[in-house]
Short mmCIF file of C-alpha atoms in Angstrom, two decimals:
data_model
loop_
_atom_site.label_atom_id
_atom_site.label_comp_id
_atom_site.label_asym_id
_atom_site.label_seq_id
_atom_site.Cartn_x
_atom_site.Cartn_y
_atom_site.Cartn_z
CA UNK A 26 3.88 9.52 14.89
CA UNK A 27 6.22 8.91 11.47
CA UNK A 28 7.91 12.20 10.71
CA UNK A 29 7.26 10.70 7.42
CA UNK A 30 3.91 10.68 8.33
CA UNK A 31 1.61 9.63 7.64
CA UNK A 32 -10.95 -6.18 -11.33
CA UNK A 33 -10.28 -8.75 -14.02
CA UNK A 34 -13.64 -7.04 -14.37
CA UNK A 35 -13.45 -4.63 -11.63
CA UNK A 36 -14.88 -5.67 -8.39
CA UNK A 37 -16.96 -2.42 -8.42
CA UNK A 38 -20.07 -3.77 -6.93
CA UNK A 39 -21.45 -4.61 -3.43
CA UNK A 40 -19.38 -7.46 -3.04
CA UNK A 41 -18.55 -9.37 0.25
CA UNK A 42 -15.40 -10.82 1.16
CA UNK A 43 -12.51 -10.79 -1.06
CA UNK A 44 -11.25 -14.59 -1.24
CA UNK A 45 -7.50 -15.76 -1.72
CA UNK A 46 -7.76 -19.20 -3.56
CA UNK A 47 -5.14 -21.67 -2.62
CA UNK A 48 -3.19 -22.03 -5.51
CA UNK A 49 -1.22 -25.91 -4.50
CA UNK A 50 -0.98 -27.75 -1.28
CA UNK A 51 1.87 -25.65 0.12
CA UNK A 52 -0.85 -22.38 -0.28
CA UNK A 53 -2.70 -21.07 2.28
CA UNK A 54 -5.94 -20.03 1.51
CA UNK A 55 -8.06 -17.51 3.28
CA UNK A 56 -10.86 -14.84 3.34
CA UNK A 57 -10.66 -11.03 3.45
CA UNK A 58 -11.28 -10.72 6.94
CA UNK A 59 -7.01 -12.68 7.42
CA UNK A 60 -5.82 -9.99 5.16
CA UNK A 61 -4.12 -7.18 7.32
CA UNK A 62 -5.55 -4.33 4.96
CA UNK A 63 -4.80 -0.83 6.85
CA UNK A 64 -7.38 1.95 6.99
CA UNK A 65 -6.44 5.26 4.80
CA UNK A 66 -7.93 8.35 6.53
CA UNK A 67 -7.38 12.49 4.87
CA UNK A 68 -6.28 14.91 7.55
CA UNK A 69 -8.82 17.63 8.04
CA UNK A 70 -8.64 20.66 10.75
CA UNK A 71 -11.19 18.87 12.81
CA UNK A 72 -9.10 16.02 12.50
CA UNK A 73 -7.99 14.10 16.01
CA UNK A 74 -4.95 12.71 14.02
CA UNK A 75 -1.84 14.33 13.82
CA UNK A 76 -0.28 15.08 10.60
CA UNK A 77 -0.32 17.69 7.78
CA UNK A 78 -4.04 18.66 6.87
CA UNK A 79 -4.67 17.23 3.87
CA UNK A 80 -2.48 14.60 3.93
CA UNK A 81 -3.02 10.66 3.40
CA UNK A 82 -2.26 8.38 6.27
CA UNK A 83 -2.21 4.94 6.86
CA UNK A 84 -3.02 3.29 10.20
CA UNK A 85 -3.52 6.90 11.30
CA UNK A 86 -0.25 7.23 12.19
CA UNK A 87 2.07 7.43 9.25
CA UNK A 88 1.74 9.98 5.95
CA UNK A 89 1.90 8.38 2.69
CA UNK A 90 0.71 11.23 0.61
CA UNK A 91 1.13 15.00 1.42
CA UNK A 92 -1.89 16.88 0.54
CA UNK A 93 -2.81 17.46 -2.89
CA UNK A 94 0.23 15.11 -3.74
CA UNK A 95 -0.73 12.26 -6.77
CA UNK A 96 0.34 8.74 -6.99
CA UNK A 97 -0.91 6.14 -9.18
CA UNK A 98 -2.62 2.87 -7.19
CA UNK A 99 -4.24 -0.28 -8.78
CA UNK A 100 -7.77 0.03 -7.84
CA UNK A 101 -8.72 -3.88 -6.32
CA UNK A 102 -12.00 -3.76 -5.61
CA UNK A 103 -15.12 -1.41 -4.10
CA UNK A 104 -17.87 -1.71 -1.94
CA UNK A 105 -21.10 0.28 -1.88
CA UNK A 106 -23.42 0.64 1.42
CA UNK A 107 -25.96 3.27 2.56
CA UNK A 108 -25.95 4.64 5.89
CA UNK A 109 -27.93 7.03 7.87
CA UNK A 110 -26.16 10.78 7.54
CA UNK A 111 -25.50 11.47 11.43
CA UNK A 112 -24.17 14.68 11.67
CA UNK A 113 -20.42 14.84 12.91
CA UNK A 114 -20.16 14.57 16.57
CA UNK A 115 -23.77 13.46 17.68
CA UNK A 116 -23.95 10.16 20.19
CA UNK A 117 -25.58 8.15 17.91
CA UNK A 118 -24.08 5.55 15.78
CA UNK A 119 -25.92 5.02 12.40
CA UNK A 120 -27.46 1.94 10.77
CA UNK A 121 -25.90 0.64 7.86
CA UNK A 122 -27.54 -1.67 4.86
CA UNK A 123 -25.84 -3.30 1.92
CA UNK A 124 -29.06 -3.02 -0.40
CA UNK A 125 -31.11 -0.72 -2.25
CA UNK A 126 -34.46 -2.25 -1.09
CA UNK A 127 -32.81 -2.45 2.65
CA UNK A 128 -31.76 1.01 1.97
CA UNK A 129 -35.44 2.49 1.06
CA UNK A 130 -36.62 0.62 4.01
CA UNK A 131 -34.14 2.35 6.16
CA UNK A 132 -34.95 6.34 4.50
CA UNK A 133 -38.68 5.04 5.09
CA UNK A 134 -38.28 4.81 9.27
CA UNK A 135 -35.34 6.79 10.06
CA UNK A 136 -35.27 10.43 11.20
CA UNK A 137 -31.89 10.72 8.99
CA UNK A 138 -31.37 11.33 5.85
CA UNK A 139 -30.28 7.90 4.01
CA UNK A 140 -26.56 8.34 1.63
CA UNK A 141 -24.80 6.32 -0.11
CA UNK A 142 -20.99 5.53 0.78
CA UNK A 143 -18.49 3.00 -0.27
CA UNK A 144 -14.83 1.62 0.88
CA UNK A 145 -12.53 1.03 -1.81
CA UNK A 146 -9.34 -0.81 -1.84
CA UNK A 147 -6.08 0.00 -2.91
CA UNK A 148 -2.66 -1.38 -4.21
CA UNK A 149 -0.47 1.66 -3.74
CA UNK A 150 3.44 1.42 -5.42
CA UNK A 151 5.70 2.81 -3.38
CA UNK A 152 6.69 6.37 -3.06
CA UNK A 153 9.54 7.80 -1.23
CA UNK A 154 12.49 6.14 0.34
CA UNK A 155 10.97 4.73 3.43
CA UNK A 156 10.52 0.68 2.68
CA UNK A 157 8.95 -0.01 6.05
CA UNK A 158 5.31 1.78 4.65
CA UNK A 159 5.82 -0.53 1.65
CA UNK A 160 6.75 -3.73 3.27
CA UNK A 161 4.88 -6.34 0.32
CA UNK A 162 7.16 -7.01 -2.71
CA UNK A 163 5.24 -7.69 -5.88
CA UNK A 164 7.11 -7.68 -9.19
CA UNK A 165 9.91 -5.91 -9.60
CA UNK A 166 8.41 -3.13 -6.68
CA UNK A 167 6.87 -2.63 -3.48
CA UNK A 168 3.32 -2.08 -2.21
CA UNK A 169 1.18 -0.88 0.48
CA UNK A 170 -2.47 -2.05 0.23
CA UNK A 171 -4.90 0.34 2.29
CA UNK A 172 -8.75 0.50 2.10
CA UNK A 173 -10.30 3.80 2.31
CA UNK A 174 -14.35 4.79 2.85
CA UNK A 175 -15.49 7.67 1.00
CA UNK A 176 -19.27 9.70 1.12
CA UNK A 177 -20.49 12.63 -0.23
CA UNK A 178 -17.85 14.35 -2.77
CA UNK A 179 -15.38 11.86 -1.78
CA UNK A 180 -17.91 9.38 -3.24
CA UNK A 181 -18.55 11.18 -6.42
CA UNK A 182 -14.93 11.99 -7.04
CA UNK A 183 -13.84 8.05 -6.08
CA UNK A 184 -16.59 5.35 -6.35
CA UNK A 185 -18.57 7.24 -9.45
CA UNK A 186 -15.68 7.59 -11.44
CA UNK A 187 -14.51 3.64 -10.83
CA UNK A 188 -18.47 2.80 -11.69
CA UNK A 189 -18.97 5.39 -14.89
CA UNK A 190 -15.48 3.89 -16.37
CA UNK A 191 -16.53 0.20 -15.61
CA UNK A 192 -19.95 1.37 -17.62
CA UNK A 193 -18.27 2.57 -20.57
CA UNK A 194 -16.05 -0.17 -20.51
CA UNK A 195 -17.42 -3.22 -19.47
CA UNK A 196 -14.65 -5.15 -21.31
CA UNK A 197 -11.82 -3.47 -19.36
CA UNK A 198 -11.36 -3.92 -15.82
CA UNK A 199 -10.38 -0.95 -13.54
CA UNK A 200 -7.60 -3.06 -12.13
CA UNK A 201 -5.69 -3.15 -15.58
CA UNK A 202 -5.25 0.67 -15.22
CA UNK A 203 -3.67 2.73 -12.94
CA UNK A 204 -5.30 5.54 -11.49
CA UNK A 205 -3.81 8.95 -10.11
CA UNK A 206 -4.88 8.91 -6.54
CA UNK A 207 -4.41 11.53 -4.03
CA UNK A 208 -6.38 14.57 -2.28
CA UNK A 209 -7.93 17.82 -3.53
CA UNK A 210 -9.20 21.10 -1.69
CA UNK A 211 -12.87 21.89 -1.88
CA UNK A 212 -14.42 25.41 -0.68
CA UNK A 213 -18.24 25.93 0.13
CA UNK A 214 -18.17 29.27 1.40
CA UNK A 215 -16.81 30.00 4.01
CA UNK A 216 -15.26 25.95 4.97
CA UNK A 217 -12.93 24.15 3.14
CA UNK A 218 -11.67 20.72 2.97
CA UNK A 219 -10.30 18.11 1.70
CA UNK A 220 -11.17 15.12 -0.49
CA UNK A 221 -9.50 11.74 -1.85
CA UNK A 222 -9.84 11.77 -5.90
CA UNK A 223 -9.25 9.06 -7.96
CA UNK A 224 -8.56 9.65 -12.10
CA UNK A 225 -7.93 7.20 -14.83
CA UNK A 226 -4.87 7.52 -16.44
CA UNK A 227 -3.65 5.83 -20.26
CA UNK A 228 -0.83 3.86 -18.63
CA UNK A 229 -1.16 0.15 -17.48
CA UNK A 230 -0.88 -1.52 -14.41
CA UNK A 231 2.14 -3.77 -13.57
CA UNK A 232 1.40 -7.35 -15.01
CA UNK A 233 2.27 -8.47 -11.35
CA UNK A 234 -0.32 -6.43 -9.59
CA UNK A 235 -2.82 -6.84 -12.43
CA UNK A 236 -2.51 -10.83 -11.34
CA UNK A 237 -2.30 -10.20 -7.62
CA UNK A 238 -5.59 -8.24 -8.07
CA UNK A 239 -7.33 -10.75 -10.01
CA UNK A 240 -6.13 -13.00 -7.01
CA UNK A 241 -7.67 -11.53 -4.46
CA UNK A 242 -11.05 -10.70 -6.33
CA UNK A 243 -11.67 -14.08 -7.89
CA UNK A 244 -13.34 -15.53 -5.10
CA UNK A 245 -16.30 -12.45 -4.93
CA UNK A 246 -16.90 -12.67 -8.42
#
């Protein structure tokens, strides 16, 4: 493991693949499932990757964020699924619907209790020195793009906040701002743990990765 270790309305709907368009006859063009987007996981205690607890890591294998460390990310897109709540650690994998309706059907014959989750993807400047964990030039920077899924608080504090600033600005999309991403500590007696948070912020994204963004979301529109 790294020592270092480890839209434009905003595509905050439940959208399917993301689609590059070709933009001349040189361009390739291609669907979400040919882009190489790394997963994002939080460190906890219980974790089985090694690392800092707390921390952000990509690929579960390098950090890009110490815990409770901020960085502002262009927010490209989100997608919202239910799923049956199988407690951590039971041999059961749980069944997953991209619906409301399928969802009610599924809380109607499952034993579990039926919650709502959602991945969201990220364009995430680059922080630090190392430019191998921010390999993709764009503008005058570097990027890493990483998708992370989120339930529970990590839902509220990520997916609600994208979807209650979308419905107070429907003119705006979420992938003109930046937004401070990074973890936070939560306590519930005695456990603790922690979550990924996303806030707005008042500054705007790069022109650059306001285009790439509308890009790579103009095809799920």
């Amino acid at each position: 493991m790294s020592s270092k270790a480890e839209t434009a309305n905003v595509v905050v709907k439940e959208t399917e693949a993301l689609v590059v368009p070709a933009n001349n006859s040189n361009s390739m063009s291609f669907s979400a499932q040919d882009i190489d987007i790394p997963r994002l996981n939080v460190i906890q205690k219980m974790s089985e990757i090694k690392g800092p607890i707390g921390a952000v890591v990509i690929d579960q294998d390098s950090v890009l964020l110490e815990a409770e460390q901020k960085t502002p990310v262009v927010v490209i897109g989100a997608t919202k699924r239910w799923k049956e709540n199988v407690p951590f650690g039971e041999d059961y994998i749980p069944k997953i619907v991209s619906s409301e309706s399928e969802a009610k059907e599924l809380a109607n014959e499952s034993s579990y209790e039926v919650i709502e989750f959602a991945e969201i993807v990220l364009l995430i400047p680059q922080t630090g020195d190392d430019d191998s964990l921010f390999p993709y030039p764009i503008g005058d920077g570097n990027y890493q793009i990483g998708r992370i899924t989120v339930q529970k608080d990590a839902y509220r504090l990520t997916y609600k906040r994208l979807f209650t600033f979308q419905t107070f600005n429907p003119a705006i999309s979420v992938a003109t701002r930046l937004w401070s991403f990074g973890t936070e500590l939560m306590s519930k007696g005695k456990y603790s743990w922690y979550v990924p948070t996303l806030s707005i912020t008042k500054d705007i994204a790069p022109p650059e990765a306001i285009e790439f963004a509308n890009r790579l979301t103009k095809g799920s529109n």
